[in-house]
mmCIF file of C-alpha atoms in Angstrom:
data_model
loop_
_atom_site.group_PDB
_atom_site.id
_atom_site.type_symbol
_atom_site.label_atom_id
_atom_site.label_comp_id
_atom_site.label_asym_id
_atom_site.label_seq_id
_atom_site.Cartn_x
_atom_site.Cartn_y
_atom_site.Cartn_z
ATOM 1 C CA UNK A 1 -29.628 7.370 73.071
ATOM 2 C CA UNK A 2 -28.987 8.819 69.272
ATOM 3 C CA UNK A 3 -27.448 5.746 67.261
ATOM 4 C CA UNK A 4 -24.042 6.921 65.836
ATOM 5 C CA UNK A 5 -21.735 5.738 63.291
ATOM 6 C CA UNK A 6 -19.821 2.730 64.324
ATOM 7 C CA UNK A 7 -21.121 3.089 67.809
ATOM 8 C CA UNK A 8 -18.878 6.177 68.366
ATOM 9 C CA UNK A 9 -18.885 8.454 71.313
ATOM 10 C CA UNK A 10 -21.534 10.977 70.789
ATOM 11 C CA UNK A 11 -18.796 14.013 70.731
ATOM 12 C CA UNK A 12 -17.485 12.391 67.475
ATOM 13 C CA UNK A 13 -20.844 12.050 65.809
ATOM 14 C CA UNK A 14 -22.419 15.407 65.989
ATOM 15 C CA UNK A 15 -22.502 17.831 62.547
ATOM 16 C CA UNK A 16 -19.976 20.425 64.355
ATOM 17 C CA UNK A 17 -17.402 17.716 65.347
ATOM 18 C CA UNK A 18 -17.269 15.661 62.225
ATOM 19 C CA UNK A 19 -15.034 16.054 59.326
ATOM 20 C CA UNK A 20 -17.263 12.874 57.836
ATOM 21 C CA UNK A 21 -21.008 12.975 56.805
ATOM 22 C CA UNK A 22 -22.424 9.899 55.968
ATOM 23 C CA UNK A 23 -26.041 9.519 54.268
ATOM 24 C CA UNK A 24 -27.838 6.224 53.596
ATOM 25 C CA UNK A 25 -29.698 5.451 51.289
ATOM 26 C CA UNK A 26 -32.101 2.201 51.796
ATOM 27 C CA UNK A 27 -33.712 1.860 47.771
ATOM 28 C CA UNK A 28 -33.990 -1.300 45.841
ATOM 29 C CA UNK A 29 -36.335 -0.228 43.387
ATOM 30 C CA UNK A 30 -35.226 -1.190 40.170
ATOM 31 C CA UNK A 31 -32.518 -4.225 40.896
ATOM 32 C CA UNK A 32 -33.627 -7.140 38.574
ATOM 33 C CA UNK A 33 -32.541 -10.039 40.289
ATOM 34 C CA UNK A 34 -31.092 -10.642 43.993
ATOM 35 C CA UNK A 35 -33.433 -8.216 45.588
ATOM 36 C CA UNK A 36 -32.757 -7.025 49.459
ATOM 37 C CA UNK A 37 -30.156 -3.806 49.096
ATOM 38 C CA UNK A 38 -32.841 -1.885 50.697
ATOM 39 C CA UNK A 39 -31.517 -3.518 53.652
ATOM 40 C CA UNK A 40 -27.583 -2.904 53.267
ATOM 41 C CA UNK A 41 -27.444 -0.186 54.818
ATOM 42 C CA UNK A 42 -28.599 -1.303 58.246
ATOM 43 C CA UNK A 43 -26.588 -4.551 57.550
ATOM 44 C CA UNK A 44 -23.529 -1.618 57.172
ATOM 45 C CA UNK A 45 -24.369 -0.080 60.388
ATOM 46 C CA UNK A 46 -24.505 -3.114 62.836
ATOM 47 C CA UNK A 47 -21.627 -4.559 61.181
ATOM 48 C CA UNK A 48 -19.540 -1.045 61.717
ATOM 49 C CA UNK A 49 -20.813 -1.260 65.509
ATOM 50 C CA UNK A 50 -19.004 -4.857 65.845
ATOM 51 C CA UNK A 51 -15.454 -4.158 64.333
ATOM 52 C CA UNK A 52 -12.325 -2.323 65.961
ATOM 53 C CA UNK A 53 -11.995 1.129 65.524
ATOM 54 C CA UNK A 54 -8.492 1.054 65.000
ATOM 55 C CA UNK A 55 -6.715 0.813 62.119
ATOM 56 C CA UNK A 56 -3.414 -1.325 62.428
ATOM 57 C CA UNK A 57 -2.124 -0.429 58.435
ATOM 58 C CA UNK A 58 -2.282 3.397 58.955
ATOM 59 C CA UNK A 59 -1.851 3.771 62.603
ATOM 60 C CA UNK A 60 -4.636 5.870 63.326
ATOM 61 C CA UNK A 61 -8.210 5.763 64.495
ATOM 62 C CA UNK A 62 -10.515 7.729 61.922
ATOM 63 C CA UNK A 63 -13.507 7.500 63.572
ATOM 64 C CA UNK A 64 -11.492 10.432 66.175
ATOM 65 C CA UNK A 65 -12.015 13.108 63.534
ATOM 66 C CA UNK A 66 -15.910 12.393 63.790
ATOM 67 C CA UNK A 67 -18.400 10.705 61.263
ATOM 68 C CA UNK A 68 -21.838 12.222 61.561
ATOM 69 C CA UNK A 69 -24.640 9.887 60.383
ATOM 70 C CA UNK A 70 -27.091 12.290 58.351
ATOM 71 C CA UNK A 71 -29.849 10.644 58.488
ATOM 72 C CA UNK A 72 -32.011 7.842 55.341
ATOM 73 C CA UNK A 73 -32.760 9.133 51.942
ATOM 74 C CA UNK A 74 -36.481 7.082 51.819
ATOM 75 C CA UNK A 75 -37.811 8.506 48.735
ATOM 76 C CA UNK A 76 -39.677 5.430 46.755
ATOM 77 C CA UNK A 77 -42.075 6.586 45.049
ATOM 78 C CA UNK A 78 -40.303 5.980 41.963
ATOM 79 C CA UNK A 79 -36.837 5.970 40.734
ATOM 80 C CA UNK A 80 -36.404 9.382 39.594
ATOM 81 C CA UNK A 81 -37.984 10.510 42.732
ATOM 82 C CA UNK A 82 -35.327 8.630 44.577
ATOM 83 C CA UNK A 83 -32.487 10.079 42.507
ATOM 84 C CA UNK A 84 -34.087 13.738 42.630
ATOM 85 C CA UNK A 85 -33.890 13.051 46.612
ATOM 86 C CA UNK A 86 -30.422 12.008 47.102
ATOM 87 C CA UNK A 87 -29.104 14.636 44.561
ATOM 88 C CA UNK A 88 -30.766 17.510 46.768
ATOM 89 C CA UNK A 89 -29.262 15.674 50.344
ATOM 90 C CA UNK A 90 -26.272 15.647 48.882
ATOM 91 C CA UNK A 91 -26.205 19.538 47.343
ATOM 92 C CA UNK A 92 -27.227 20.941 51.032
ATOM 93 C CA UNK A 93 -24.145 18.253 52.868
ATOM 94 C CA UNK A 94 -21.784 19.599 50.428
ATOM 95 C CA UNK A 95 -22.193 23.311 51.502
ATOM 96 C CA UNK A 96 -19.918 22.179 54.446
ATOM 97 C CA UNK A 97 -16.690 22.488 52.340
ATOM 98 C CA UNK A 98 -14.836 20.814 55.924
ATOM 99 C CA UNK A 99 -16.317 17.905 55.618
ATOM 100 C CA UNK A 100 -15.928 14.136 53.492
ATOM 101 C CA UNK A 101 -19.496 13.284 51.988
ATOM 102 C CA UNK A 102 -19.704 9.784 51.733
ATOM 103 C CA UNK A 103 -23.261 7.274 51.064
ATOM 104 C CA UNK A 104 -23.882 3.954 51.448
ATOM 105 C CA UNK A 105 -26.906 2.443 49.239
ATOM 106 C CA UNK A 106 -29.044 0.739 48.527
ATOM 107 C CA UNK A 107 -28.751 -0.212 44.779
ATOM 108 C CA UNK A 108 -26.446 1.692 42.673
ATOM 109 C CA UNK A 109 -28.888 3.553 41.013
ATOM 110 C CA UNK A 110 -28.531 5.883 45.030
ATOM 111 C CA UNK A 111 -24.646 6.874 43.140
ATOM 112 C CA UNK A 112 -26.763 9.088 40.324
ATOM 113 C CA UNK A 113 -28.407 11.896 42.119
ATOM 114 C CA UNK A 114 -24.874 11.907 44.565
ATOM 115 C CA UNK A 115 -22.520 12.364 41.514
ATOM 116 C CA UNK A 116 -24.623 14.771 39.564
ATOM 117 C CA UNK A 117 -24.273 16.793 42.831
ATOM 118 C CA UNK A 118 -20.604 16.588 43.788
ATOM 119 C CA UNK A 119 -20.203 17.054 39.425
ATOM 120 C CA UNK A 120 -21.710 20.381 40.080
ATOM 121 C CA UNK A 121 -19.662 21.667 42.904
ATOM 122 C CA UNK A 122 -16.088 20.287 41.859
ATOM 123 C CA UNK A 123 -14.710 20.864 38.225
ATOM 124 C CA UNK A 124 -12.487 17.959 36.134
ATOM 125 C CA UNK A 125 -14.235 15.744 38.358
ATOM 126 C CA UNK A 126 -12.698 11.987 37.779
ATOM 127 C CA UNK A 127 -15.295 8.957 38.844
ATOM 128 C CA UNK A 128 -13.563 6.133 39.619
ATOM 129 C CA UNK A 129 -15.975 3.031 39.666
ATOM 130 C CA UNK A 130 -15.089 -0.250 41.112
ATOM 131 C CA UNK A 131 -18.175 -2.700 39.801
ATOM 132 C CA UNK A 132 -18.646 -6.303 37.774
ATOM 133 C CA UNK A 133 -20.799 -4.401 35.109
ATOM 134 C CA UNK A 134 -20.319 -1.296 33.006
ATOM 135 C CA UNK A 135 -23.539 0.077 34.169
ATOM 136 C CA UNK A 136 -23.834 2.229 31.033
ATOM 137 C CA UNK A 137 -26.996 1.665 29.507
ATOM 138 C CA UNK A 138 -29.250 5.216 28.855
ATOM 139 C CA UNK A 139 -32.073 4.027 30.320
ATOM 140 C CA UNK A 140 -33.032 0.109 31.085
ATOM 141 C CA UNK A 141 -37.242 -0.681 32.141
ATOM 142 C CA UNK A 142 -38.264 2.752 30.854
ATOM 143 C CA UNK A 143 -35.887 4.729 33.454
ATOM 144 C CA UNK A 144 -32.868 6.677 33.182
ATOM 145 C CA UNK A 145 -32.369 6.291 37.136
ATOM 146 C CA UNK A 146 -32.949 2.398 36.675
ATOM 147 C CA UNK A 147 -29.681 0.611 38.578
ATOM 148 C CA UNK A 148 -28.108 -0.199 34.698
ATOM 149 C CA UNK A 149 -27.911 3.177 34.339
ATOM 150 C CA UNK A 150 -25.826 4.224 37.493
ATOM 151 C CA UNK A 151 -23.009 6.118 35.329
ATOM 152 C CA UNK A 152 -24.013 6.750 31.894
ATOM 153 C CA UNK A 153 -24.856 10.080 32.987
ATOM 154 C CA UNK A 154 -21.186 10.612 35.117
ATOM 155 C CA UNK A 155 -19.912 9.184 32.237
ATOM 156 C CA UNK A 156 -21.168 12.228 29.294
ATOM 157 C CA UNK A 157 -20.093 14.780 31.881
ATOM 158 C CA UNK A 158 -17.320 13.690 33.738
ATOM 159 C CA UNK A 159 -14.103 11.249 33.177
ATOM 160 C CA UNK A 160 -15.086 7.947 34.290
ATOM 161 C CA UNK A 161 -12.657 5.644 34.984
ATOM 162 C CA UNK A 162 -14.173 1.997 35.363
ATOM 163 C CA UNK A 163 -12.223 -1.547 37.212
ATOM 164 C CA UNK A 164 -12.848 -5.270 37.339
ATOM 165 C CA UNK A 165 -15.566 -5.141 35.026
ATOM 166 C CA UNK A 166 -16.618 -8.564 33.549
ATOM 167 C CA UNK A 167 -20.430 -8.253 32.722
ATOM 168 C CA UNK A 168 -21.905 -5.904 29.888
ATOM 169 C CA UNK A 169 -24.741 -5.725 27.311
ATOM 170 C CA UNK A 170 -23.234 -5.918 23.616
ATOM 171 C CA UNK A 171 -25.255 -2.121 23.143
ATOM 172 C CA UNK A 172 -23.231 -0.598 26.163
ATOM 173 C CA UNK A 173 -20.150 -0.695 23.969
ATOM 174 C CA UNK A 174 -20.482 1.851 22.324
ATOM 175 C CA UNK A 175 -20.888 3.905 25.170
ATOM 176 C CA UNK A 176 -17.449 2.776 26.920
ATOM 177 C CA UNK A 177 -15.007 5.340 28.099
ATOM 178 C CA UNK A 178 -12.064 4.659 25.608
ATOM 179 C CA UNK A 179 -8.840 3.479 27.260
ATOM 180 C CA UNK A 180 -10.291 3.923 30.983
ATOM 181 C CA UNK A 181 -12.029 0.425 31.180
ATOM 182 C CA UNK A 182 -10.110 -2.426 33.189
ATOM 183 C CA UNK A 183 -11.756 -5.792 32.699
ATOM 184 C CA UNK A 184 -11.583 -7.918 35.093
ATOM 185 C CA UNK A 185 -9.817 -10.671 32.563
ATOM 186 C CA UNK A 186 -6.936 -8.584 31.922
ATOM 187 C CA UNK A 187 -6.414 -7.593 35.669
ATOM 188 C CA UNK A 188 -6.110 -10.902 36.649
ATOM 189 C CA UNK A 189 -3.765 -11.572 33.997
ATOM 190 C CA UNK A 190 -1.255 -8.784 34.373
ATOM 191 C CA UNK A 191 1.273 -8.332 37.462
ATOM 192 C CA UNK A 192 -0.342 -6.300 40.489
ATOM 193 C CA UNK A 193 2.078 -3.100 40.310
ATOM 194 C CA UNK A 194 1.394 -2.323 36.692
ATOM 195 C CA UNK A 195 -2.659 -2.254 36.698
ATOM 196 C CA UNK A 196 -2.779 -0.582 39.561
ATOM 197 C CA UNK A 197 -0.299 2.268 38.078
ATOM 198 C CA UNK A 198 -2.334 2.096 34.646
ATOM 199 C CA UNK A 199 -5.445 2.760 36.831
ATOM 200 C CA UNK A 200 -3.483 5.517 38.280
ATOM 201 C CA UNK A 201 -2.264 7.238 35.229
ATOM 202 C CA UNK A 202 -6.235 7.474 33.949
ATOM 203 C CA UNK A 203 -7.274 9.334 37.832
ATOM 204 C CA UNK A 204 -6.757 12.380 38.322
ATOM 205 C CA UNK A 205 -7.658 15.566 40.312
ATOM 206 C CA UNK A 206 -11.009 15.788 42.040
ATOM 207 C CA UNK A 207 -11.953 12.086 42.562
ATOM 208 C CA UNK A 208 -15.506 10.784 43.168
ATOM 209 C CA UNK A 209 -15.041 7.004 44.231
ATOM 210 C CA UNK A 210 -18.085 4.580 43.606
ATOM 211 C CA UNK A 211 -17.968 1.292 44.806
ATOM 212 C CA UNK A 212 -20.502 -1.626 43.935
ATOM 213 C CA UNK A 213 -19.522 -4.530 46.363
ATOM 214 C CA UNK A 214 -19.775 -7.268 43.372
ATOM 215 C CA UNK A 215 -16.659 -5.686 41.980
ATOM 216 C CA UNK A 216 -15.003 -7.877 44.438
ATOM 217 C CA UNK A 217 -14.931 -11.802 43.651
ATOM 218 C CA UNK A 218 -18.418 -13.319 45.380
ATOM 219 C CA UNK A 219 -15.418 -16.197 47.333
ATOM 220 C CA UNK A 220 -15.204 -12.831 49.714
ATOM 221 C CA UNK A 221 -18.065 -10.487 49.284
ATOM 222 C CA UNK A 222 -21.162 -13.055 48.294
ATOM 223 C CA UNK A 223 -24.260 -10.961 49.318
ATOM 224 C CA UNK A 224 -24.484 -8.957 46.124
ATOM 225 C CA UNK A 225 -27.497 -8.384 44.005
ATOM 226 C CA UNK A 226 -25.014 -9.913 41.049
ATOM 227 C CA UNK A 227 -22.103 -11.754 42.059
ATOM 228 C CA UNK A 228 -19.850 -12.529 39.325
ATOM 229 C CA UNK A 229 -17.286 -14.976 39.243
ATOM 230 C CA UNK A 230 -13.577 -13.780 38.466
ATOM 231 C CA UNK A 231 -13.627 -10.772 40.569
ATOM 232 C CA UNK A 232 -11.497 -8.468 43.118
ATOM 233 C CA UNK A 233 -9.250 -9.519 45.774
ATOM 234 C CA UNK A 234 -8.700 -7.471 49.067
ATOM 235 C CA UNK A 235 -5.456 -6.192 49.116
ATOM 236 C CA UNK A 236 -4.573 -5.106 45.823
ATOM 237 C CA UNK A 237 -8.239 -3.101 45.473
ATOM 238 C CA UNK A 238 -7.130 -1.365 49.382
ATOM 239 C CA UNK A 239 -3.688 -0.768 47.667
ATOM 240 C CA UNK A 240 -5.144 0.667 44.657
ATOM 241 C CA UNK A 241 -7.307 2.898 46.828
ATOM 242 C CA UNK A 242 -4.642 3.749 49.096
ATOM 243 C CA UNK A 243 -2.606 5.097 46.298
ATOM 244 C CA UNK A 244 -5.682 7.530 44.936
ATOM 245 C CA UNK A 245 -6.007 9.181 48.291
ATOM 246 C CA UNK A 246 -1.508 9.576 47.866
ATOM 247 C CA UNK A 247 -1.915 10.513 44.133
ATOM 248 C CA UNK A 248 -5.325 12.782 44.031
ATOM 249 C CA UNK A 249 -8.329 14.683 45.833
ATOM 250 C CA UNK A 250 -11.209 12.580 46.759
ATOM 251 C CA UNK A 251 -13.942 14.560 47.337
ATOM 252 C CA UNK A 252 -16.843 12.067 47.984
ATOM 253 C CA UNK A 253 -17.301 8.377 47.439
ATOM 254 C CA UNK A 254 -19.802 5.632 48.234
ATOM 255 C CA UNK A 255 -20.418 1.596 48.295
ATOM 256 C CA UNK A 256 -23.726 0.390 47.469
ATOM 257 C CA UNK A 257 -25.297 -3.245 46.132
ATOM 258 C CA UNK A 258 -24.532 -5.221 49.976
ATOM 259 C CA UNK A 259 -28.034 -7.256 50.249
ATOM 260 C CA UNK A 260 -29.740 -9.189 52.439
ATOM 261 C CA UNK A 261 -29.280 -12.848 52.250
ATOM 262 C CA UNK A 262 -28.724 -15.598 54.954
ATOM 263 C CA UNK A 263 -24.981 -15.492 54.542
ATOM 264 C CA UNK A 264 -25.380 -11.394 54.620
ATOM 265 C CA UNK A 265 -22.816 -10.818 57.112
ATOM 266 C CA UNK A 266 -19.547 -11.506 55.846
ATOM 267 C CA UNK A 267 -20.355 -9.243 53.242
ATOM 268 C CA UNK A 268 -21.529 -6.682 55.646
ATOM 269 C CA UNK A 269 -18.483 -6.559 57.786
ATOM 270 C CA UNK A 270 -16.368 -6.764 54.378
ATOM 271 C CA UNK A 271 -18.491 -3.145 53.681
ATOM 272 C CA UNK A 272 -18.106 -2.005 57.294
ATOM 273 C CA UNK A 273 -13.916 -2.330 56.634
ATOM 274 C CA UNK A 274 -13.292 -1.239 53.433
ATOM 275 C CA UNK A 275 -15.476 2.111 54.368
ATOM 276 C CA UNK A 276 -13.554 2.901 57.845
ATOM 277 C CA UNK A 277 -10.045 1.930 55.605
ATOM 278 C CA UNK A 278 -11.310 4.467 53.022
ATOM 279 C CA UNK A 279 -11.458 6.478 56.186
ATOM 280 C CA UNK A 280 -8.111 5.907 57.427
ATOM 281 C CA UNK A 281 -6.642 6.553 53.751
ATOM 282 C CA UNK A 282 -8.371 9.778 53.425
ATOM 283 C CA UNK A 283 -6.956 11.171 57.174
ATOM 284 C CA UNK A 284 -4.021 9.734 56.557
ATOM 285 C CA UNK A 285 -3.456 11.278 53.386
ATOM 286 C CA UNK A 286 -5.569 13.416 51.701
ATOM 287 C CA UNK A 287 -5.228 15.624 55.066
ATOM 288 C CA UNK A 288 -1.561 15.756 54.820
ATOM 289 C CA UNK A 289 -2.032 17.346 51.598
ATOM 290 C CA UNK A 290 -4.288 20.275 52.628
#
């Protein structure tokens, strides 16, 4: 039998049935330290297969509008190869204007060639990056696709929108997008309502929604390449996403960085949630919108 998404019924996982297409993208080619995202996205999958598929905030069970699993990105050869690769997966998914594209990495280097894609096909695209570091640098170990580099490109062509940042090279400053960075120091510091509507005021329009899982503190998501201390709690990041599916069009988004470790699967089934809420959010709605 064809492994699906979540363990769905096979009538909600084909490409003609599914509003959802989700592509994974097992690299780890350039990470520096904690190595194993290669295997998140498996990690992703087995942990989707063991949760409930219904949502009790939102009522609803996403998975019923379909989620079709398009298959691994495997390109290693190098990293440009890699980003070349999940650039073109992602140009041929988006010709089905029905449908969510979503990714799972794999490194965050995987969000480069998926951006530069969607950044073709939708105009005043917003990028909305949830992440510990500012991933800015032009190119870090002779590469431009290296993981440090993950939106310095999104960042010269689109508006790039960064939260709960708290790690950064003194040379990326100069490259920060001015009044659309929230540090994770000041988020903790100010009260939960006005953050999130500061974040709000900065996203707008067609919305492209990265997530690196060490954006959250490591006390609930510790199987990161990097975790930093200080990070994001649960509820006020789902309450700041729920609020950009109200406010604006999402028209792709991915999580990437979950690794391999002993203590992997909290981490994992952390992942497996906050993708089927992002889900529930989007159907909930973005839908109502349309």
């Amino acid at each position: 039998m064809k492994r699906t998404y979540a363990g769905i019924p096979e009538e909600n996982a084909t490409l003609e049935n599914s509003k959802v297409t989700l592509v994974t993208v097992p690299y780890d080619g350039t990470s520096t330290w904690g190595k194993g995202a290669d295997k998140g996205p498996e990690l992703f999958l087995d942990a989707s297969e063991n949760m409930e598929l219904y949502d009790i905030e939102t009522d609803t069970e996403p998975y019923l509008n379909g989620v079709y699993l398009a298959g691994e990105v495997t390109e290693n050869s190098s990293p440009e190869a890699m980003t070349e690769a999940v650039y073109q997966t992602t140009k041929e998914l988006l010709k089905h204007e029905d449908k969510l594209f979503t990714l799972f990495g794999g490194e965050h280097s995987v969000s480069i060639g998926s951006i530069r894609a969607v950044g073709e096909k939708y105009e005043k695209l917003t990028v909305l990056q949830l992440d510990a570091h500012t991933d800015l640098r032009p190119e870090f170990h002779g590469s431009t696709s290296n993981h440090a580099c993950a939106v310095f490109e999104a960042n010269q062509k689109h508006k790039l929108v960064q939260v709960g940042i708290r790690s950064m090279d003194a040379e990326e400053k100069q490259y920060l997008p001015k009044g659309r960075v929230f540090f994770a120091h000041e988020i903790a510091k100010a009260k939960e309502k006005k953050w999130i509507n500061d974040v709000l005021d900065k996203v707008s329009g067609n919305v492209y929604i990265t997530i690196d899982l060490d954006a959250f503190d490591p006390a609930i998501a510790p199987s990161t390449g990097t975790p930093e201390p200080g990070g994001l709690q649960w509820y006020p990041t789902l309450k700041l996403l729920r609020k950009v599916f109200k406010k604006c069009n999402v028209v792709a988004f991915d999580i990437v960085e979950l690794m391999d470790s002993p203590q992997a699967k909290p981490t994992a089934f952390l992942a497996a949630k906050l993708y089927y809420k992002m889900l529930a959010y989007y159907f909930k709605y973005q839908k109502k919108k349309a």
